GROMACS .gro file of C-alpha atoms in nm:
model
  219
    1MET     CA    1   1.964  -7.427   6.733
    2GLU     CA    2   1.785  -7.186   6.497
    3LEU     CA    3   2.126  -7.026   6.267
    4ARG     CA    4   2.117  -6.654   6.230
    5GLN     CA    5   2.373  -6.410   6.193
    6ASP     CA    6   2.368  -6.312   6.565
    7SER     CA    7   2.345  -6.679   6.682
    8TYR     CA    8   2.607  -6.757   6.967
    9VAL     CA    9   2.726  -6.982   7.202
   10ALA     CA   10   2.755  -6.920   7.569
   11LEU     CA   11   3.132  -7.028   7.736
   12ASN     CA   12   3.158  -7.147   8.043
   13ASP     CA   13   3.321  -6.824   8.164
   14GLY     CA   14   3.048  -6.609   8.074
   15HIS     CA   15   3.122  -6.471   7.733
   16LYS     CA   16   2.964  -6.527   7.432
   17MET     CA   17   3.097  -6.681   7.093
   18PRO     CA   18   2.930  -6.609   6.769
   19VAL     CA   19   2.856  -6.938   6.595
   20ILE     CA   20   2.925  -6.811   6.260
   21GLY     CA   21   3.296  -6.714   6.200
   22PHE     CA   22   3.531  -6.580   5.941
   23GLY     CA   23   3.844  -6.798   5.903
   24THR     CA   24   4.164  -6.639   5.781
   25TYR     CA   25   4.419  -6.916   5.710
   26ALA     CA   26   4.566  -6.966   5.339
   27PRO     CA   27   4.799  -7.200   5.206
   28GLN     CA   28   5.210  -6.995   5.224
   29PRO     CA   29   5.191  -6.865   4.832
   30VAL     CA   30   4.854  -6.673   4.898
   31ASP     CA   31   4.912  -6.286   4.887
   32LYS     CA   32   4.803  -6.185   5.278
   33ASN     CA   33   4.713  -5.875   5.153
   34LEU     CA   34   4.393  -6.112   5.037
   35ALA     CA   35   4.336  -6.180   5.407
   36GLU     CA   36   4.321  -5.797   5.496
   37ASN     CA   37   4.048  -5.740   5.183
   38GLY     CA   38   3.866  -6.055   5.312
   39VAL     CA   39   3.841  -5.950   5.656
   40LYS     CA   40   3.722  -5.634   5.544
   41VAL     CA   41   3.475  -5.764   5.334
   42ALA     CA   42   3.350  -6.009   5.629
   43LEU     CA   43   3.299  -5.753   5.856
   44GLU     CA   44   3.085  -5.509   5.613
   45VAL     CA   45   2.830  -5.805   5.528
   46GLY     CA   46   2.782  -5.911   5.896
   47TYR     CA   47   3.056  -6.153   6.031
   48ARG     CA   48   3.165  -6.076   6.389
   49HIS     CA   49   3.353  -6.366   6.502
   50ILE     CA   50   3.729  -6.343   6.309
   51ASP     CA   51   3.969  -6.640   6.352
   52CYS     CA   52   4.342  -6.618   6.312
   53ALA     CA   53   4.666  -6.745   6.412
   54PHE     CA   54   5.053  -6.664   6.456
   55ILE     CA   55   5.134  -6.948   6.203
   56TYR     CA   56   4.900  -6.794   5.990
   57GLY     CA   57   5.135  -6.535   5.890
   58ASN     CA   58   4.894  -6.254   5.840
   59GLU     CA   59   4.824  -6.104   6.177
   60VAL     CA   60   4.932  -5.775   6.067
   61GLU     CA   61   4.729  -5.771   5.771
   62VAL     CA   62   4.394  -5.938   5.961
   63GLY     CA   63   4.450  -5.682   6.212
   64ARG     CA   64   4.522  -5.359   5.991
   65ALA     CA   65   4.171  -5.464   5.857
   66ILE     CA   66   3.989  -5.494   6.196
   67ASN     CA   67   4.105  -5.115   6.280
   68GLU     CA   68   3.992  -4.996   5.964
   69LYS     CA   69   3.653  -5.097   5.975
   70ILE     CA   70   3.645  -4.930   6.351
   71SER     CA   71   3.771  -4.625   6.229
   72ASP     CA   72   3.502  -4.598   5.970
   73GLY     CA   73   3.216  -4.649   6.184
   74THR     CA   74   3.127  -5.006   6.034
   75VAL     CA   75   3.192  -5.173   6.373
   76LYS     CA   76   3.295  -5.161   6.736
   77ARG     CA   77   3.551  -5.317   6.902
   78GLU     CA   78   3.289  -5.465   7.142
   79ASP     CA   79   3.121  -5.622   6.857
   80ILE     CA   80   3.400  -5.833   6.710
   81PHE     CA   81   3.481  -6.162   6.866
   82TYR     CA   82   3.854  -6.213   6.777
   83THR     CA   83   4.002  -6.572   6.839
   84GLY     CA   84   4.369  -6.628   6.806
   85LYS     CA   85   4.636  -6.886   6.833
   86LEU     CA   86   4.940  -6.973   7.036
   87TRP     CA   87   5.184  -7.152   6.796
   88SER     CA   88   5.369  -7.494   6.902
   89SER     CA   89   5.717  -7.338   6.927
   90PHE     CA   90   5.618  -7.063   7.226
   91HIS     CA   91   5.489  -7.335   7.510
   92ALA     CA   92   5.740  -7.314   7.732
   93PRO     CA   93   5.573  -7.098   8.014
   94GLU     CA   94   5.836  -6.805   7.981
   95ARG     CA   95   5.731  -6.770   7.610
   96VAL     CA   96   5.368  -6.739   7.627
   97ARG     CA   97   5.300  -6.394   7.695
   98PRO     CA   98   5.571  -6.266   7.481
   99ALA     CA   99   5.418  -6.459   7.204
  100LEU     CA  100   5.057  -6.354   7.299
  101GLU     CA  101   5.195  -5.957   7.308
  102LYS     CA  102   5.374  -5.996   7.007
  103SER     CA  103   5.050  -6.095   6.824
  104LEU     CA  104   4.842  -5.787   7.003
  105LYS     CA  105   5.100  -5.558   6.856
  106ASP     CA  106   5.074  -5.694   6.517
  107LEU     CA  107   4.692  -5.711   6.529
  108GLN     CA  108   4.689  -5.334   6.700
  109LEU     CA  109   4.439  -5.473   6.944
  110ASP     CA  110   4.492  -5.451   7.301
  111TYR     CA  111   4.315  -5.749   7.412
  112ILE     CA  112   4.217  -6.100   7.233
  113ASP     CA  113   3.879  -6.289   7.302
  114LEU     CA  114   3.977  -6.612   7.245
  115PHE     CA  115   4.315  -6.717   7.296
  116ILE     CA  116   4.384  -7.104   7.244
  117ILE     CA  117   4.662  -7.357   7.232
  118HIS     CA  118   4.680  -7.385   6.844
  119SER     CA  119   4.788  -7.773   6.915
  120PRO     CA  120   4.920  -8.002   7.221
  121ILE     CA  121   5.255  -8.068   7.060
  122GLU     CA  122   5.530  -7.872   7.128
  123VAL     CA  123   5.797  -7.811   6.857
  124LYS     CA  124   6.135  -7.724   6.967
  125VAL     CA  125   6.413  -7.630   6.707
  126SER     CA  126   6.795  -7.657   6.773
  127TYR     CA  127   6.979  -7.399   6.581
  128LEU     CA  128   7.327  -7.598   6.505
  129GLY     CA  129   7.473  -7.311   6.301
  130LYS     CA  130   7.447  -7.038   6.040
  131GLU     CA  131   7.612  -7.266   5.794
  132SER     CA  132   7.317  -7.488   5.687
  133ARG     CA  133   6.940  -7.446   5.770
  134LYS     CA  134   6.909  -7.765   5.655
  135LYS     CA  135   7.126  -7.896   5.978
  136ASN     CA  136   6.856  -7.747   6.214
  137ARG     CA  137   6.684  -7.968   6.420
  138THR     CA  138   6.303  -7.944   6.487
  139LYS     CA  139   6.207  -8.189   6.812
  140TYR     CA  140   5.848  -8.279   6.882
  141HIS     CA  141   5.688  -8.359   7.193
  142ILE     CA  142   5.361  -8.356   7.406
  143SER     CA  143   5.354  -8.024   7.624
  144SER     CA  144   5.322  -8.024   7.983
  145SER     CA  145   4.964  -7.939   7.984
  146THR     CA  146   4.918  -7.813   8.305
  147LYS     CA  147   5.221  -7.562   8.312
  148LEU     CA  148   5.131  -7.394   7.953
  149SER     CA  149   4.773  -7.398   8.113
  150ASN     CA  150   4.885  -7.160   8.379
  151SER     CA  151   5.069  -6.932   8.189
  152LYS     CA  152   4.771  -6.882   7.961
  153GLU     CA  153   4.552  -6.807   8.289
  154GLU     CA  154   4.824  -6.538   8.389
  155CYS     CA  155   4.743  -6.384   8.070
  156LYS     CA  156   4.384  -6.391   8.155
  157ASP     CA  157   4.442  -6.217   8.452
  158ALA     CA  158   4.650  -5.942   8.302
  159GLY     CA  159   4.346  -5.833   8.084
  160LEU     CA  160   4.512  -5.943   7.774
  161VAL     CA  161   4.275  -6.223   7.700
  162ARG     CA  162   3.904  -6.290   7.771
  163SER     CA  163   3.872  -6.667   7.732
  164ILE     CA  164   4.139  -6.944   7.710
  165GLY     CA  165   4.089  -7.273   7.547
  166VAL     CA  166   4.255  -7.516   7.299
  167SER     CA  167   4.278  -7.675   6.977
  168ASN     CA  168   4.305  -8.024   6.861
  169PHE     CA  169   4.323  -8.195   7.166
  170ASN     CA  170   4.200  -8.546   7.233
  171LYS     CA  171   4.005  -8.677   7.532
  172SER     CA  172   4.305  -8.766   7.747
  173GLN     CA  173   4.490  -8.416   7.701
  174LEU     CA  174   4.197  -8.251   7.818
  175GLU     CA  175   4.178  -8.442   8.112
  176LEU     CA  176   4.553  -8.361   8.228
  177ILE     CA  177   4.436  -7.989   8.227
  178LEU     CA  178   4.081  -8.041   8.381
  179ASN     CA  179   4.269  -8.252   8.668
  180ASN     CA  180   4.523  -8.014   8.730
  181PRO     CA  181   4.485  -7.923   9.098
  182GLU     CA  182   4.588  -7.570   9.050
  183LEU     CA  183   4.300  -7.515   8.754
  184LYS     CA  184   4.194  -7.187   8.807
  185TYR     CA  185   4.001  -7.145   8.423
  186LYS     CA  186   3.853  -7.405   8.258
  187PRO     CA  187   3.897  -7.442   7.896
  188VAL     CA  188   3.605  -7.251   7.725
  189CYS     CA  189   3.652  -7.468   7.389
  190ASN     CA  190   3.805  -7.742   7.181
  191GLN     CA  191   3.840  -7.639   6.874
  192VAL     CA  192   3.907  -7.932   6.598
  193THR     CA  193   3.840  -7.998   6.250
  194TYR     CA  194   3.541  -8.192   6.273
  195PRO     CA  195   3.450  -8.363   5.918
  196ILE     CA  196   3.104  -8.498   5.864
  197LEU     CA  197   3.139  -8.855   5.749
  198LEU     CA  198   2.852  -8.890   5.447
  199ILE     CA  199   2.701  -9.275   5.479
  200PRO     CA  200   2.411  -9.429   5.329
  201GLY     CA  201   2.105  -9.347   5.508
  202GLY     CA  202   2.253  -9.013   5.702
  203VAL     CA  203   2.586  -8.848   5.845
  204CYS     CA  204   2.778  -8.932   6.125
  205PHE     CA  205   3.079  -8.729   6.316
  206SER     CA  206   3.440  -8.865   6.323
  207ASP     CA  207   3.477  -8.878   6.708
  208ILE     CA  208   3.156  -8.862   6.895
  209GLU     CA  209   3.341  -8.939   7.224
  210LEU     CA  210   3.513  -8.634   7.237
  211GLN     CA  211   3.255  -8.422   7.129
  212THR     CA  212   3.017  -8.566   7.421
  213PHE     CA  213   3.333  -8.582   7.648
  214CYS     CA  214   3.316  -8.173   7.582
  215ILE     CA  215   2.969  -8.107   7.652
  216ASP     CA  216   3.001  -8.292   7.943
  217SER     CA  217   3.309  -8.087   8.098
  218GLN     CA  218   3.099  -7.771   7.954
  219ILE     CA  219   3.364  -7.694   7.701
   0.00000   0.00000   0.00000
């Protein structure tokens, strides 16, 4: 693919995702306003894919930047491809839509272009009392991917998201979703950290099997 500013990839649901994206994650000590300023500059210089997440803690600032650039005529909403992520503490089916609606409210957007499950690992926090936060217990386990996927499909049917996908899933976890007899919408993507390993004589990717599986599955 010849990489241009307007290069995109066609997703399996018919929507188009810009290849070049602007990520908004920053470590906790970083001023959240920097994300707002960064997104403004990104949109001004031509970025059209903005990637954010609930856990980044800056959806309000990112949304404010997007809306300001829409208001001043720099972009139209339909020009922007916004990726948001469902955090691990909201995997229970009854918590998916409220979490999405909270993000939409913070972003001041009517819909998200791509809504992905941030991680296959669900986090459950048991609060044991107000006397000490140190006594709170965090439990980790693999989510029921089929129920979670079905809940996200309902958000798509409601018009709150246009495409749905996953992040940090391995082949086995993807197969659980794809083999779900009630599957209505196949994930359009699996967003992963994909380091290029430099080796003598060339480069190699870290997980060719996963890449091949996704391509063969039109993900």
